[in-house]
PDB file of C-alpha atoms in Angstrom:
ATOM      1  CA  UNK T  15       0.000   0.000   0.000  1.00 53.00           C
ATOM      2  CA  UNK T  16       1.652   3.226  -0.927  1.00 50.00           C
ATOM      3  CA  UNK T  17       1.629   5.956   1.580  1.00 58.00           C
ATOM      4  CA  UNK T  18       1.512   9.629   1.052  1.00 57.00           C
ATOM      5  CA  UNK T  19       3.087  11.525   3.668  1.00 55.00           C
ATOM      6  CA  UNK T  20       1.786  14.936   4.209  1.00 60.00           C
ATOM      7  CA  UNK T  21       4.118  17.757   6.456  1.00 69.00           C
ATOM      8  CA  UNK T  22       3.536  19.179   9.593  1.00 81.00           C
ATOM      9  CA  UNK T  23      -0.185  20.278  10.352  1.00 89.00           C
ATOM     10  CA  UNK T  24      -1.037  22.937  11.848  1.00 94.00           C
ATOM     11  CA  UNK T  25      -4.423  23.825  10.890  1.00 97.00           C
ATOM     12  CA  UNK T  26      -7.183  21.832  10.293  1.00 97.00           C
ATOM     13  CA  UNK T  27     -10.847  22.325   9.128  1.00 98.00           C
ATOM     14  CA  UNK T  28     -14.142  19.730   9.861  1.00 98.00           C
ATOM     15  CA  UNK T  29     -17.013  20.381   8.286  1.00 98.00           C
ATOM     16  CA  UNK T  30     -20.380  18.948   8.788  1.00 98.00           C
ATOM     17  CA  UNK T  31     -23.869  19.033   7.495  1.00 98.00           C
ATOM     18  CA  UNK T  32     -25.512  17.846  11.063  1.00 97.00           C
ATOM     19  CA  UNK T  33     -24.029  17.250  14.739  1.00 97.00           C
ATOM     20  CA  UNK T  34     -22.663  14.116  14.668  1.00 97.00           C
ATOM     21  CA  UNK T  35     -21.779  13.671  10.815  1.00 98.00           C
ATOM     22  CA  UNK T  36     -18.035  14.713  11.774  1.00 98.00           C
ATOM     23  CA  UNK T  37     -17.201  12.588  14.404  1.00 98.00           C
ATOM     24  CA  UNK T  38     -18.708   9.399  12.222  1.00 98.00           C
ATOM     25  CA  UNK T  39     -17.649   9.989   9.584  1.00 98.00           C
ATOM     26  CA  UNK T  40     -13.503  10.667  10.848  1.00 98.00           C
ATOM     27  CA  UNK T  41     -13.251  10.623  14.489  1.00 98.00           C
ATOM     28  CA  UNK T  42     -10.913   7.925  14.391  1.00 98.00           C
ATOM     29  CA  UNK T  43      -8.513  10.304  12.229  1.00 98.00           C
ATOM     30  CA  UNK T  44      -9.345  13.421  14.307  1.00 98.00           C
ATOM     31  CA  UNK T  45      -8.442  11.078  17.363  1.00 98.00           C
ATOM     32  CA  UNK T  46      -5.093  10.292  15.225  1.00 97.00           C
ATOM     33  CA  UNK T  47      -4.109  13.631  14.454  1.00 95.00           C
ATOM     34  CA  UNK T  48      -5.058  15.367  17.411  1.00 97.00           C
ATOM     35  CA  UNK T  49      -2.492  12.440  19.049  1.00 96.00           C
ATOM     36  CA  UNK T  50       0.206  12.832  16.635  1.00 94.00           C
ATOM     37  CA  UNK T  51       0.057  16.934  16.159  1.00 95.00           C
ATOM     38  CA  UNK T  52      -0.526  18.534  19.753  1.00 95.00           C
ATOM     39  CA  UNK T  53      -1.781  21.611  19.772  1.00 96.00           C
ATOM     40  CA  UNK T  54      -2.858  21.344  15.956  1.00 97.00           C
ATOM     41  CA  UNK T  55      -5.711  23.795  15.580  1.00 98.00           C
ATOM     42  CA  UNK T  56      -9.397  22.400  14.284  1.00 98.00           C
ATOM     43  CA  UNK T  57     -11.927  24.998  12.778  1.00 98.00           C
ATOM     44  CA  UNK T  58     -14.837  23.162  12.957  1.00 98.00           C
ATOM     45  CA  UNK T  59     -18.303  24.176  11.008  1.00 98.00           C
ATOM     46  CA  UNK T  60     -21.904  22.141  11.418  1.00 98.00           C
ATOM     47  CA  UNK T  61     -24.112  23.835   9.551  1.00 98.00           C
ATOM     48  CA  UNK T  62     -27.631  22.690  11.268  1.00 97.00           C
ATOM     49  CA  UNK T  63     -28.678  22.383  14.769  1.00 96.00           C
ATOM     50  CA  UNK T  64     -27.487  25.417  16.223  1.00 97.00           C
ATOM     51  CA  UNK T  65     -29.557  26.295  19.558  1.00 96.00           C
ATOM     52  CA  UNK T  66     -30.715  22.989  20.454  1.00 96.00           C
ATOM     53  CA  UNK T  67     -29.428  19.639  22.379  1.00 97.00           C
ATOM     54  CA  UNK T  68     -27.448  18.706  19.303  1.00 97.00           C
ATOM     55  CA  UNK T  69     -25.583  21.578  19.455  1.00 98.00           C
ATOM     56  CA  UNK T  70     -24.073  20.895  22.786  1.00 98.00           C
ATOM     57  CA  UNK T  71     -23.716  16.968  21.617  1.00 98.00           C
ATOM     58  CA  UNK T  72     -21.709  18.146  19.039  1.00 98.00           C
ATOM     59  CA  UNK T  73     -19.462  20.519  20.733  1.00 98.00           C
ATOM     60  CA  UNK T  74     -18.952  18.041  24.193  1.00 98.00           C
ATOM     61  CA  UNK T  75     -18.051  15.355  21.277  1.00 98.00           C
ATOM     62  CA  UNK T  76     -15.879  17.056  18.901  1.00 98.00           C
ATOM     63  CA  UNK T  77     -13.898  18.259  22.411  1.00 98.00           C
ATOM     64  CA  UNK T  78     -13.585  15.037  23.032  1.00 98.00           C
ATOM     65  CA  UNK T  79     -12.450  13.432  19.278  1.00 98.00           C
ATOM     66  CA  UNK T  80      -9.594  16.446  19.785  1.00 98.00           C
ATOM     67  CA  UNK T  81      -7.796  16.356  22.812  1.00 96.00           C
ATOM     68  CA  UNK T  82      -5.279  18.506  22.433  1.00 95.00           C
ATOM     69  CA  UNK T  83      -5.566  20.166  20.065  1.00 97.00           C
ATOM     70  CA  UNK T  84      -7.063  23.863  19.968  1.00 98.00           C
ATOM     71  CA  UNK T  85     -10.814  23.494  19.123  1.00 98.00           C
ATOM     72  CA  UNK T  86     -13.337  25.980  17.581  1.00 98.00           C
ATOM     73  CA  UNK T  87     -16.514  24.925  16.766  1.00 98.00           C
ATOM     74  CA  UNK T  88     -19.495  27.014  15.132  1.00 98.00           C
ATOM     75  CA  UNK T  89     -22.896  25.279  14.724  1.00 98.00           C
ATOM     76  CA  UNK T  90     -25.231  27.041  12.342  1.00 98.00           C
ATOM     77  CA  UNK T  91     -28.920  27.142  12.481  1.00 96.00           C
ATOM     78  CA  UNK T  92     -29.746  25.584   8.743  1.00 96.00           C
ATOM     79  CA  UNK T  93     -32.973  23.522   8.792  1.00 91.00           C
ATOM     80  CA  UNK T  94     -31.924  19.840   8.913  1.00 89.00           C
ATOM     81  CA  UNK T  95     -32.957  18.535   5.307  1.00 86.00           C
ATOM     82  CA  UNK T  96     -33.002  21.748   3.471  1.00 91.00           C
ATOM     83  CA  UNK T  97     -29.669  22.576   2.697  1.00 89.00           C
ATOM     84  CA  UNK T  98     -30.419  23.339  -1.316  1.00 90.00           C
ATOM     85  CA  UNK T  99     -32.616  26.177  -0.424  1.00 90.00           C
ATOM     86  CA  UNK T 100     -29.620  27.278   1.580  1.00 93.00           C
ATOM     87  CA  UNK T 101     -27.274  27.568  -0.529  1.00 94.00           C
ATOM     88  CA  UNK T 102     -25.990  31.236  -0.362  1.00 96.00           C
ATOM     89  CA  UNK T 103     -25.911  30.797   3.738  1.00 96.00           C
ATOM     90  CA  UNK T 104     -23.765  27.879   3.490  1.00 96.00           C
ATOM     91  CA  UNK T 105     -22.058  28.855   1.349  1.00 97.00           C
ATOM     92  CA  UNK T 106     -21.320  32.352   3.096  1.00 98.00           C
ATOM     93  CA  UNK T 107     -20.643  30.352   6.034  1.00 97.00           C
ATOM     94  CA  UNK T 108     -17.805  28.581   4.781  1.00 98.00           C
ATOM     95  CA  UNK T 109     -16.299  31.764   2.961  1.00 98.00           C
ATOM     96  CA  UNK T 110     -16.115  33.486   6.279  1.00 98.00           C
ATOM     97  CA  UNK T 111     -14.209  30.496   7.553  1.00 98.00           C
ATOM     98  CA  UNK T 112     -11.662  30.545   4.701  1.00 98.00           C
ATOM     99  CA  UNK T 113     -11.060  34.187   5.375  1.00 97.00           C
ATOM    100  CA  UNK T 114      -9.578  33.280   9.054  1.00 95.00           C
ATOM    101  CA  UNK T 115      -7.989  29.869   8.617  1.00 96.00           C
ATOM    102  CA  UNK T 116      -5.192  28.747   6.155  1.00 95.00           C
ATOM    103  CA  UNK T 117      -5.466  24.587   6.557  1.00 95.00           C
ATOM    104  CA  UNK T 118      -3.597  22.396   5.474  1.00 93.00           C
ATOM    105  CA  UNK T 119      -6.353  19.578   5.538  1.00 95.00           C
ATOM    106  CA  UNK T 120      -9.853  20.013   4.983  1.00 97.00           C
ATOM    107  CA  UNK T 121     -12.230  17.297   6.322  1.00 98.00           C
ATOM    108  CA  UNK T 122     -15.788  17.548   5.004  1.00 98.00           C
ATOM    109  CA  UNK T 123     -18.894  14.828   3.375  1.00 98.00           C
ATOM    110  CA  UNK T 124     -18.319  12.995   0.048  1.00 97.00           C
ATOM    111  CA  UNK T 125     -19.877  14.690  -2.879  1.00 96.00           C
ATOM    112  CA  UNK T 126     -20.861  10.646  -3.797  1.00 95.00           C
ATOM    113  CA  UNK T 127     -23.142  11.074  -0.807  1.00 95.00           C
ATOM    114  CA  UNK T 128     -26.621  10.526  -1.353  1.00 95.00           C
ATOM    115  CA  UNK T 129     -27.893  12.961   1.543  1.00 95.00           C
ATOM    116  CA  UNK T 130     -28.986  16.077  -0.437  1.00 95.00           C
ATOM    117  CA  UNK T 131     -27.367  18.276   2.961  1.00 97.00           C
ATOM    118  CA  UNK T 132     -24.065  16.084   3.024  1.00 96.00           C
ATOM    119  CA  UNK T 133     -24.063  16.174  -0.962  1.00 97.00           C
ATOM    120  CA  UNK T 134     -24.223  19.787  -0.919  1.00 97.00           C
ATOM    121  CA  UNK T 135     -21.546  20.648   1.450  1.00 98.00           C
ATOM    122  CA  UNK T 136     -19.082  18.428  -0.407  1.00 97.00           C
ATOM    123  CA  UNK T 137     -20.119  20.389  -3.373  1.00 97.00           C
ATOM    124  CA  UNK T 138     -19.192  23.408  -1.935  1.00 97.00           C
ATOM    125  CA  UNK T 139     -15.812  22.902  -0.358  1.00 97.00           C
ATOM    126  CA  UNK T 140     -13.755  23.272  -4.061  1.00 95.00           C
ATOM    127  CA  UNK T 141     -15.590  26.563  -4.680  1.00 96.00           C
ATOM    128  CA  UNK T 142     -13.887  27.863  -1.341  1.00 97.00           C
ATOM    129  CA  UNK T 143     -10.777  25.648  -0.710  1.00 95.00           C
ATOM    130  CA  UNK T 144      -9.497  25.804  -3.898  1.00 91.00           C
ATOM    131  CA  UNK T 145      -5.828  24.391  -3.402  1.00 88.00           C
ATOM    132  CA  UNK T 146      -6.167  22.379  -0.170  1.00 92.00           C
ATOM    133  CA  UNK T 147      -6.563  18.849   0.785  1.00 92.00           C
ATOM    134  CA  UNK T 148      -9.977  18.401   1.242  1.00 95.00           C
ATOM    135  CA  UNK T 149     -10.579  14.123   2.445  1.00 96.00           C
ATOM    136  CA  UNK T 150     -14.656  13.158   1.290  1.00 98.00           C
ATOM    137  CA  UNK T 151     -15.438  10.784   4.180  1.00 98.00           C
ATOM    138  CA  UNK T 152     -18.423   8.430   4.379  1.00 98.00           C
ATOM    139  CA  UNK T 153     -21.733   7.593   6.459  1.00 96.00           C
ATOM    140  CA  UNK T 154     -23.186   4.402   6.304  1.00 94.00           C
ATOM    141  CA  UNK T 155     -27.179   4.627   5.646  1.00 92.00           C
ATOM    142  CA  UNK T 156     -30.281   3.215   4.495  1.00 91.00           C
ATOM    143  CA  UNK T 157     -29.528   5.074   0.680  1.00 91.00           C
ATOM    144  CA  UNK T 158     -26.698   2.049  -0.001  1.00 91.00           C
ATOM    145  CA  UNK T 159     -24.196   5.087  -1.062  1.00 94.00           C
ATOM    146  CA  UNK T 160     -21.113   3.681  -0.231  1.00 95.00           C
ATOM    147  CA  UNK T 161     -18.060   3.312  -2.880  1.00 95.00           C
ATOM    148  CA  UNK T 162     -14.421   3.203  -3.279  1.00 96.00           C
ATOM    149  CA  UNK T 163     -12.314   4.918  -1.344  1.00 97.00           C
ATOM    150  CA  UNK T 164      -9.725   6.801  -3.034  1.00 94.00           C
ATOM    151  CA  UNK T 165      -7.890   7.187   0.801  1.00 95.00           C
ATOM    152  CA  UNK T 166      -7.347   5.098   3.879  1.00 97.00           C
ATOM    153  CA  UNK T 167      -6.676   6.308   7.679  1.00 97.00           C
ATOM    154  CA  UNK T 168      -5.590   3.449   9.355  1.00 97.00           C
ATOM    155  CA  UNK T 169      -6.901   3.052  12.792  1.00 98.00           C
ATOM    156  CA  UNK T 170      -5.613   0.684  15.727  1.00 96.00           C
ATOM    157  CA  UNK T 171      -8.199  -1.857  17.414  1.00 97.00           C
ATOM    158  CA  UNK T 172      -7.911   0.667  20.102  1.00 97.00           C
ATOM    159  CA  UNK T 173      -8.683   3.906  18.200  1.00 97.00           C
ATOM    160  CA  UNK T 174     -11.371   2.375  16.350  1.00 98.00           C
ATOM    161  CA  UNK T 175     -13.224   1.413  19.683  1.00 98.00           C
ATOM    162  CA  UNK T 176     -12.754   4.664  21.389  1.00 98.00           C
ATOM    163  CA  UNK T 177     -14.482   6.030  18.775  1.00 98.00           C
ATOM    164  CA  UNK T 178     -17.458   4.185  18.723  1.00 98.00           C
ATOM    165  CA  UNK T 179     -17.805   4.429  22.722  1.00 98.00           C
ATOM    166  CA  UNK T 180     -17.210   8.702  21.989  1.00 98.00           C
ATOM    167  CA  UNK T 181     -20.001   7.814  19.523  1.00 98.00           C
ATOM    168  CA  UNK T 182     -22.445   6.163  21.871  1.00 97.00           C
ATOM    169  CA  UNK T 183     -21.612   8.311  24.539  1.00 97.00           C
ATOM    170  CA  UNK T 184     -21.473  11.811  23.018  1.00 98.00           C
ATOM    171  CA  UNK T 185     -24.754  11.081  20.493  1.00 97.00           C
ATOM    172  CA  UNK T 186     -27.527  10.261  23.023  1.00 96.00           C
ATOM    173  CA  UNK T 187     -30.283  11.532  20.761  1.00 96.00           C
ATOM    174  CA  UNK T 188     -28.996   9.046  17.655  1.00 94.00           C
ATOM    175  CA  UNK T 189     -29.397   5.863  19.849  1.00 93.00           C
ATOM    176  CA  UNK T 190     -32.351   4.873  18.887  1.00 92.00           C
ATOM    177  CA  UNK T 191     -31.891   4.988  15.124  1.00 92.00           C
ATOM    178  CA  UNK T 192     -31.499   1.327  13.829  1.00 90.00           C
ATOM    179  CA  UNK T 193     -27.900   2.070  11.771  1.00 90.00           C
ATOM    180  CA  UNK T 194     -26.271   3.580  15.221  1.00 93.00           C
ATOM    181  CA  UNK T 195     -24.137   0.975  16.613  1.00 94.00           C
ATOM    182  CA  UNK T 196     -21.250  -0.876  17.268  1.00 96.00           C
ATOM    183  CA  UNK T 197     -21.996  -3.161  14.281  1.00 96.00           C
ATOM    184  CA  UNK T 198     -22.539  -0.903  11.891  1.00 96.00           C
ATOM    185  CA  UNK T 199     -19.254   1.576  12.852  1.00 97.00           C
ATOM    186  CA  UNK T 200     -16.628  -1.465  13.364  1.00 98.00           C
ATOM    187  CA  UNK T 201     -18.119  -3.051  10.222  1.00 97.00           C
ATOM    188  CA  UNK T 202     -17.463  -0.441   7.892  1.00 98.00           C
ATOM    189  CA  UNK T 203     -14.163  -0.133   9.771  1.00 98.00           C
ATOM    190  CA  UNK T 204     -12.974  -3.039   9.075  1.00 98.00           C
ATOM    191  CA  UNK T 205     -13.959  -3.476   5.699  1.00 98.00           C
ATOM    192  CA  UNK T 206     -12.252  -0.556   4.888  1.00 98.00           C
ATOM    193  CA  UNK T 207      -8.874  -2.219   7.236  1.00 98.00           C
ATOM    194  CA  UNK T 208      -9.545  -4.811   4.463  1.00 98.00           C
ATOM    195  CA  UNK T 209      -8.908  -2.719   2.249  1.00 98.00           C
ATOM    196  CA  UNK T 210      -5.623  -1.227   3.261  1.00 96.00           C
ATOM    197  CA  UNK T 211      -4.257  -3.609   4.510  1.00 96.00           C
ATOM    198  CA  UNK T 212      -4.820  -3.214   7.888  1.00 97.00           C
ATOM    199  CA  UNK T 213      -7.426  -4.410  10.779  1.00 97.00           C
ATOM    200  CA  UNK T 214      -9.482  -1.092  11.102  1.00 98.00           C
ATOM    201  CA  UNK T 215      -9.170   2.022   9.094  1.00 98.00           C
ATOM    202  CA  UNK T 216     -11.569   5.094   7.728  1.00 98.00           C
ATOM    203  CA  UNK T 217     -12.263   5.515   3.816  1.00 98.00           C
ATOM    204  CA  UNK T 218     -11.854   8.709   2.157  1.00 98.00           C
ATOM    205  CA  UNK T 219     -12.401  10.282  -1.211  1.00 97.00           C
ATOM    206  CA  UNK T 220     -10.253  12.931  -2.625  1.00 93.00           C
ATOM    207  CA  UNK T 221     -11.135  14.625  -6.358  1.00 84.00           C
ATOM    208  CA  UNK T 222      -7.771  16.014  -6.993  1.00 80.00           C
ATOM    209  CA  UNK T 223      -4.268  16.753  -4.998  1.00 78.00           C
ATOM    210  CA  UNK T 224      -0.990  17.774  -5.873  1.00 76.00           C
ATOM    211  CA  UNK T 225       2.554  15.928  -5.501  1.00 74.00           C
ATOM    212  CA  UNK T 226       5.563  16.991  -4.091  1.00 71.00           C
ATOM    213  CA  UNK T 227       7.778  14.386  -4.794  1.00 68.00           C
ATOM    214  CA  UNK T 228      10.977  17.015  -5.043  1.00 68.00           C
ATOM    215  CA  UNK T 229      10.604  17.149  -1.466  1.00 56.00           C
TER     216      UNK T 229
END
């Protein structure tokens, strides 16, 4: 498996179209960066449930997914669902975070995700980040949306069950939903391990970087 070894970061952004979508989608690589980088800063934007329970889910979590590290996280008031008839908010909401953070990694949704709010996002991250990494990560649902992974984030047995008991503990108000478990996290996990060649890992999808083979 070939490996692509990035510098040293500093800056990091996480976005999200709902609480929660984040930390499934790459807690276990916020948990390994945060570990290897101390002190690395995450900018992190949720764009819908600002205000309510969620809100303070998502912030206790994401504290939690980046120990460490120096944390900011803005939740936004979008309705949950709706994100297409929100399009100049989010995307204004993203353009004032590129105007006060230089990352070198952007985390954000998939644009092969089938969520119209997740989809959208993804869209929108090229139009701001232009020439960053941006890593597409994945959330397993009923829409059977899942691909190919174009990156992998290994993750230790350990790692990949811290995050799923930050998950469980963190996400109260997701328990009850029938794809929210330990099954359904480590199973994806370790397909995508499969994958890489290793026992647990996260999948990512990237549309275009840059080499640096020079070094």
């Amino acid at each position: 498996m070939i490996r692509l070894l990035a510098g040293r970061l500093t800056r990091v952004v996480a976005l999200g179209a709902h609480c929660d979508d984040i930390a499934i989608g790459a807690g276990g690589t916020l948990l390994t960066l945060c570990s290897a980088w101390p002190g690395v800063r995450v900018d992190a934007l949720v764009l819908s449930g600002g205000g309510t329970d969620r809100e303070d889910e998502e912030r206790a979590a994401l504290a939690a997914f980046c120990q460490g590290a120096d944390v900011d996280v803005t939740v936004l008031k979008l309705p949950d669902g709706r994100l297409p008839a929100h399009w100049d908010e989010a995307k204004s909401a993203l353009e004032e975070l590129r105007r006060r953070t230089e990352p070198e990694l952007v985390i954000a949704p998939s644009t092969g995700d089938a969520h119209q709010d997740h989809r959208g996002l993804a869209q929108l991250v090229p139009t701001v980040f232009r020439d960053h990494l941006a890593l597409g990560y994945e959330i397993v649902k009923w829409d059977g949306d899942l691909g190919t992974p174009s990156a992998y984030q290994p993750l230790s047995r350990e790692l990949a069950e811290k995050k799923v008991r930050l998950l469980q503990q963190h996400y109260p108000s997701q328990r009850h939903r029938p794809w929210y478990d330990r099954e359904a996290f480590l199973g994806l996990a370790r397909i995508r391990g499969i994958e890489c060649g290793h026992h647990y890992a996260e999948g990512f999808y990237t549309h275009k970087f840059t080499l640096a083979l020079e070094g």
